[in-house]
């Protein structure tokens, strides 16, 4: 199991990391909001343990950013005992559960197991289009039953298009969906992902709607 720990309190982070690693987890640790956003764009985790008070932005922002990209990775937020509004805000922003500081490692393990179990039981429908199947629960794509290897960004681009089959998705919507609202990217980056997807899945799979964006399926050009 891979976990991202986002926590700026070094002593707490070290203790949590040591405890998790002793129990067989692999842990990446970042200490500020910017680093958390960046690493979450490129790395899939089984769970995120997220402190809310962080340098460089709030944990809530990190969480909103993740959910805005339809990323359903289970998130457990760490809150202070007296911050009830943080807890409510965190759950509203899409956290799966929270744990109150100071906490025992046993409680942390129990809560992590629970949020991961629940997320695995979540029904996420498999998306299909012309022989392409995208399974969000497994992050797996097949084309005519052959497995297709996609980068994280190609995968997100494809998912956004498949979720909106028959409709035009603008470049801005794709950028927002892939990078969240904080992203600043090269203007041709989306075109590169589209090019790669066409190469891997067939040229006709994605239609360019000039001046607007891209579309899978539907009539006309
Ligand atoms: Ca903190």
mmCIF file of C-alpha atoms and ligand atoms in Angstrom:
data_model
loop_
_atom_site.group_PDB
_atom_site.id
_atom_site.type_symbol
_atom_site.label_atom_id
_atom_site.label_comp_id
_atom_site.label_asym_id
_atom_site.label_seq_id
_atom_site.Cartn_x
_atom_site.Cartn_y
_atom_site.Cartn_z
ATOM 1 C CA UNK A 1 0.000 0.000 0.000
ATOM 2 C CA UNK A 2 1.303 3.430 -0.972
ATOM 3 C CA UNK A 3 0.433 6.420 1.141
ATOM 4 C CA UNK A 4 1.096 10.108 0.726
ATOM 5 C CA UNK A 5 1.631 11.874 4.032
ATOM 6 C CA UNK A 6 1.132 15.655 3.876
ATOM 7 C CA UNK A 7 2.244 17.107 7.202
ATOM 8 C CA UNK A 8 4.495 20.026 8.126
ATOM 9 C CA UNK A 9 5.061 18.953 11.737
ATOM 10 C CA UNK A 10 8.307 17.062 11.312
ATOM 11 C CA UNK A 11 8.155 15.093 14.569
ATOM 12 C CA UNK A 12 4.623 13.939 13.944
ATOM 13 C CA UNK A 13 5.424 13.096 10.333
ATOM 14 C CA UNK A 14 8.463 11.022 11.280
ATOM 15 C CA UNK A 15 6.524 9.107 13.912
ATOM 16 C CA UNK A 16 3.632 8.395 11.567
ATOM 17 C CA UNK A 17 5.922 7.405 8.745
ATOM 18 C CA UNK A 18 7.955 5.050 10.919
ATOM 19 C CA UNK A 19 4.792 3.453 12.270
ATOM 20 C CA UNK A 20 3.272 2.975 8.835
ATOM 21 C CA UNK A 21 6.459 1.598 7.317
ATOM 22 C CA UNK A 22 6.776 -0.921 10.138
ATOM 23 C CA UNK A 23 3.328 -2.097 9.152
ATOM 24 C CA UNK A 24 4.234 -2.619 5.530
ATOM 25 C CA UNK A 25 3.197 0.697 4.023
ATOM 26 C CA UNK A 26 5.312 2.620 1.559
ATOM 27 C CA UNK A 27 5.164 6.290 2.526
ATOM 28 C CA UNK A 28 5.974 9.454 0.575
ATOM 29 C CA UNK A 29 6.123 12.521 2.754
ATOM 30 C CA UNK A 30 5.702 16.159 1.696
ATOM 31 C CA UNK A 31 5.510 19.129 4.050
ATOM 32 C CA UNK A 32 3.730 21.858 2.097
ATOM 33 C CA UNK A 33 0.603 22.349 -0.001
ATOM 34 C CA UNK A 34 2.387 23.093 -3.274
ATOM 35 C CA UNK A 35 4.465 19.918 -3.137
ATOM 36 C CA UNK A 36 1.331 17.920 -2.291
ATOM 37 C CA UNK A 37 -0.539 19.251 -5.319
ATOM 38 C CA UNK A 38 2.375 18.503 -7.608
ATOM 39 C CA UNK A 39 3.032 14.964 -6.419
ATOM 40 C CA UNK A 40 -0.674 14.062 -6.515
ATOM 41 C CA UNK A 41 -0.921 14.973 -10.192
ATOM 42 C CA UNK A 42 1.685 12.397 -11.163
ATOM 43 C CA UNK A 43 1.493 9.636 -8.567
ATOM 44 C CA UNK A 44 -1.384 7.330 -7.728
ATOM 45 C CA UNK A 45 -1.703 6.522 -4.014
ATOM 46 C CA UNK A 46 -3.870 4.077 -2.127
ATOM 47 C CA UNK A 47 -4.576 6.779 0.430
ATOM 48 C CA UNK A 48 -3.616 10.308 1.466
ATOM 49 C CA UNK A 49 -3.143 11.432 5.050
ATOM 50 C CA UNK A 50 -3.591 15.185 4.936
ATOM 51 C CA UNK A 51 -2.903 17.842 7.534
ATOM 52 C CA UNK A 52 -5.037 20.950 6.969
ATOM 53 C CA UNK A 53 -2.737 23.684 8.302
ATOM 54 C CA UNK A 54 0.162 23.738 5.858
ATOM 55 C CA UNK A 55 2.717 26.226 4.601
ATOM 56 C CA UNK A 56 2.006 27.395 1.061
ATOM 57 C CA UNK A 57 -1.758 26.907 1.151
ATOM 58 C CA UNK A 58 -4.363 24.904 3.017
ATOM 59 C CA UNK A 59 -4.896 21.165 2.996
ATOM 60 C CA UNK A 60 -8.485 21.872 2.018
ATOM 61 C CA UNK A 61 -7.217 23.441 -1.213
ATOM 62 C CA UNK A 62 -5.158 20.324 -1.931
ATOM 63 C CA UNK A 63 -8.232 18.180 -1.355
ATOM 64 C CA UNK A 64 -10.530 20.339 -3.529
ATOM 65 C CA UNK A 65 -7.955 20.263 -6.274
ATOM 66 C CA UNK A 66 -7.834 16.466 -6.145
ATOM 67 C CA UNK A 67 -11.603 16.049 -6.264
ATOM 68 C CA UNK A 68 -11.947 18.637 -9.047
ATOM 69 C CA UNK A 69 -9.917 16.205 -11.164
ATOM 70 C CA UNK A 70 -12.357 13.349 -10.342
ATOM 71 C CA UNK A 71 -9.583 11.719 -8.360
ATOM 72 C CA UNK A 72 -11.297 9.547 -5.764
ATOM 73 C CA UNK A 73 -8.190 8.518 -3.804
ATOM 74 C CA UNK A 74 -9.269 8.035 -0.159
ATOM 75 C CA UNK A 75 -8.255 11.028 1.964
ATOM 76 C CA UNK A 76 -8.022 11.047 5.748
ATOM 77 C CA UNK A 77 -7.578 14.525 7.168
ATOM 78 C CA UNK A 78 -5.670 15.336 10.346
ATOM 79 C CA UNK A 79 -7.360 18.003 12.450
ATOM 80 C CA UNK A 80 -6.790 19.692 15.772
ATOM 81 C CA UNK A 81 -9.114 18.864 18.662
ATOM 82 C CA UNK A 82 -10.678 22.322 18.799
ATOM 83 C CA UNK A 83 -11.201 22.807 15.064
ATOM 84 C CA UNK A 84 -14.669 21.396 14.467
ATOM 85 C CA UNK A 85 -15.241 23.667 11.455
ATOM 86 C CA UNK A 86 -12.109 22.208 9.820
ATOM 87 C CA UNK A 87 -13.558 18.752 10.129
ATOM 88 C CA UNK A 88 -16.851 19.780 8.593
ATOM 89 C CA UNK A 89 -15.072 21.729 5.857
ATOM 90 C CA UNK A 90 -12.860 18.739 5.130
ATOM 91 C CA UNK A 91 -15.738 16.306 4.834
ATOM 92 C CA UNK A 92 -17.621 18.794 2.649
ATOM 93 C CA UNK A 93 -14.583 19.118 0.412
ATOM 94 C CA UNK A 94 -14.522 15.358 -0.137
ATOM 95 C CA UNK A 95 -12.440 13.885 2.690
ATOM 96 C CA UNK A 96 -13.385 10.307 3.551
ATOM 97 C CA UNK A 97 -12.780 10.643 7.281
ATOM 98 C CA UNK A 98 -10.724 12.602 9.797
ATOM 99 C CA UNK A 99 -8.477 11.863 12.743
ATOM 100 C CA UNK A 100 -7.971 14.247 15.654
ATOM 101 C CA UNK A 101 -4.480 15.174 16.916
ATOM 102 C CA UNK A 102 -2.926 13.758 19.026
ATOM 103 C CA UNK A 103 -3.817 10.253 17.917
ATOM 104 C CA UNK A 104 -2.588 6.722 18.530
ATOM 105 C CA UNK A 105 -1.095 4.846 15.585
ATOM 106 C CA UNK A 106 -3.557 2.013 16.146
ATOM 107 C CA UNK A 107 -6.437 4.385 15.606
ATOM 108 C CA UNK A 108 -4.775 5.714 12.476
ATOM 109 C CA UNK A 109 -4.367 2.218 11.040
ATOM 110 C CA UNK A 110 -7.974 1.353 11.783
ATOM 111 C CA UNK A 111 -9.250 4.496 10.087
ATOM 112 C CA UNK A 112 -6.987 4.055 7.065
ATOM 113 C CA UNK A 113 -8.129 0.471 6.624
ATOM 114 C CA UNK A 114 -11.734 1.619 6.855
ATOM 115 C CA UNK A 115 -11.480 4.405 4.260
ATOM 116 C CA UNK A 116 -9.598 2.155 1.837
ATOM 117 C CA UNK A 117 -12.118 -0.653 2.272
ATOM 118 C CA UNK A 118 -14.984 1.753 1.660
ATOM 119 C CA UNK A 119 -13.343 3.236 -1.420
ATOM 120 C CA UNK A 120 -12.781 -0.219 -2.870
ATOM 121 C CA UNK A 121 -16.429 -1.012 -2.359
ATOM 122 C CA UNK A 122 -17.393 2.155 -4.193
ATOM 123 C CA UNK A 123 -19.119 1.434 -7.437
ATOM 124 C CA UNK A 124 -17.381 3.267 -10.216
ATOM 125 C CA UNK A 125 -18.932 2.379 -13.552
ATOM 126 C CA UNK A 126 -16.660 1.176 -16.328
ATOM 127 C CA UNK A 127 -16.734 3.649 -19.225
ATOM 128 C CA UNK A 128 -16.943 2.208 -22.734
ATOM 129 C CA UNK A 129 -16.627 3.635 -26.225
ATOM 130 C CA UNK A 130 -16.028 1.803 -29.533
ATOM 131 C CA UNK A 131 -14.107 -1.120 -28.071
ATOM 132 C CA UNK A 132 -12.338 1.029 -25.477
ATOM 133 C CA UNK A 133 -12.991 0.252 -21.815
ATOM 134 C CA UNK A 134 -11.840 2.456 -18.972
ATOM 135 C CA UNK A 135 -12.175 1.074 -15.465
ATOM 136 C CA UNK A 136 -11.783 3.936 -12.949
ATOM 137 C CA UNK A 137 -11.596 1.581 -9.964
ATOM 138 C CA UNK A 138 -8.556 -0.180 -11.396
ATOM 139 C CA UNK A 139 -7.196 2.742 -13.433
ATOM 140 C CA UNK A 140 -7.077 0.349 -16.349
ATOM 141 C CA UNK A 141 -7.755 0.901 -20.026
ATOM 142 C CA UNK A 142 -8.276 -1.790 -22.651
ATOM 143 C CA UNK A 143 -8.826 -1.508 -26.392
ATOM 144 C CA UNK A 144 -10.489 -4.548 -28.003
ATOM 145 C CA UNK A 145 -9.596 -6.422 -24.805
ATOM 146 C CA UNK A 146 -5.893 -5.571 -25.119
ATOM 147 C CA UNK A 147 -4.392 -3.636 -22.244
ATOM 148 C CA UNK A 148 -3.286 -0.094 -23.208
ATOM 149 C CA UNK A 149 -0.459 1.636 -21.329
ATOM 150 C CA UNK A 150 -1.233 5.311 -20.732
ATOM 151 C CA UNK A 151 0.591 7.990 -18.787
ATOM 152 C CA UNK A 152 -1.308 9.504 -15.871
ATOM 153 C CA UNK A 153 -2.116 12.587 -17.964
ATOM 154 C CA UNK A 154 -3.216 10.611 -21.012
ATOM 155 C CA UNK A 155 -5.430 8.525 -18.745
ATOM 156 C CA UNK A 156 -7.065 11.601 -17.207
ATOM 157 C CA UNK A 157 -7.596 13.167 -20.647
ATOM 158 C CA UNK A 158 -9.263 9.995 -21.890
ATOM 159 C CA UNK A 159 -11.448 9.712 -18.807
ATOM 160 C CA UNK A 160 -12.664 13.303 -19.135
ATOM 161 C CA UNK A 161 -13.574 12.727 -22.787
ATOM 162 C CA UNK A 162 -15.253 9.364 -22.131
ATOM 163 C CA UNK A 163 -17.322 10.764 -19.276
ATOM 164 C CA UNK A 164 -18.712 13.364 -21.664
ATOM 165 C CA UNK A 165 -19.188 11.201 -24.744
ATOM 166 C CA UNK A 166 -20.908 12.926 -27.629
ATOM 167 C CA UNK A 167 -20.195 16.347 -26.162
ATOM 168 C CA UNK A 168 -17.393 18.778 -26.872
ATOM 169 C CA UNK A 169 -14.870 19.152 -24.064
ATOM 170 C CA UNK A 170 -12.927 22.406 -24.272
ATOM 171 C CA UNK A 171 -9.193 22.609 -23.853
ATOM 172 C CA UNK A 172 -9.749 24.668 -20.695
ATOM 173 C CA UNK A 173 -11.990 21.962 -19.221
ATOM 174 C CA UNK A 174 -9.339 19.358 -19.978
ATOM 175 C CA UNK A 175 -6.597 21.474 -18.399
ATOM 176 C CA UNK A 176 -8.711 22.029 -15.312
ATOM 177 C CA UNK A 177 -9.622 18.344 -15.137
ATOM 178 C CA UNK A 178 -6.050 17.164 -15.504
ATOM 179 C CA UNK A 179 -4.163 19.703 -13.433
ATOM 180 C CA UNK A 180 -6.791 21.303 -11.219
ATOM 181 C CA UNK A 181 -7.234 25.045 -11.043
ATOM 182 C CA UNK A 182 -3.612 25.690 -10.060
ATOM 183 C CA UNK A 183 -2.135 24.390 -13.284
ATOM 184 C CA UNK A 184 -0.114 26.513 -15.629
ATOM 185 C CA UNK A 185 0.883 24.490 -18.645
ATOM 186 C CA UNK A 186 2.288 24.885 -22.134
ATOM 187 C CA UNK A 187 -0.434 25.736 -24.635
ATOM 188 C CA UNK A 188 0.117 22.634 -26.774
ATOM 189 C CA UNK A 189 0.262 20.127 -23.909
ATOM 190 C CA UNK A 190 -3.315 18.927 -24.319
ATOM 191 C CA UNK A 191 -2.737 18.492 -28.062
ATOM 192 C CA UNK A 192 0.206 16.228 -27.231
ATOM 193 C CA UNK A 193 -1.953 14.003 -24.977
ATOM 194 C CA UNK A 194 -4.641 13.848 -27.686
ATOM 195 C CA UNK A 195 -2.014 12.885 -30.253
ATOM 196 C CA UNK A 196 -0.735 10.080 -28.004
ATOM 197 C CA UNK A 197 -4.254 8.822 -27.327
ATOM 198 C CA UNK A 198 -5.054 8.712 -31.052
ATOM 199 C CA UNK A 199 -1.830 6.856 -31.716
ATOM 200 C CA UNK A 200 -2.658 4.260 -29.068
ATOM 201 C CA UNK A 201 -6.421 3.977 -29.612
ATOM 202 C CA UNK A 202 -6.966 4.878 -33.272
ATOM 203 C CA UNK A 203 -6.989 8.201 -35.116
ATOM 204 C CA UNK A 204 -10.776 8.279 -35.428
ATOM 205 C CA UNK A 205 -11.319 7.882 -31.670
ATOM 206 C CA UNK A 206 -11.118 11.585 -30.806
ATOM 207 C CA UNK A 207 -12.559 14.297 -33.041
ATOM 208 C CA UNK A 208 -11.055 17.788 -33.053
ATOM 209 C CA UNK A 209 -13.755 20.453 -32.958
ATOM 210 C CA UNK A 210 -11.842 23.429 -34.297
ATOM 211 C CA UNK A 211 -11.995 26.508 -32.145
ATOM 212 C CA UNK A 212 -13.650 24.591 -29.253
ATOM 213 C CA UNK A 213 -11.918 21.431 -28.174
ATOM 214 C CA UNK A 214 -12.318 17.690 -28.564
ATOM 215 C CA UNK A 215 -15.061 15.116 -28.591
ATOM 216 C CA UNK A 216 -15.513 11.347 -28.535
ATOM 217 C CA UNK A 217 -18.521 10.147 -30.478
ATOM 218 C CA UNK A 218 -21.507 12.174 -31.640
ATOM 219 C CA UNK A 219 -22.322 13.432 -35.134
ATOM 220 C CA UNK A 220 -20.567 15.748 -37.533
ATOM 221 C CA UNK A 221 -17.110 17.248 -37.168
HETATM 222 CA CA1 LIG B 1 0.249 21.727 10.311
#
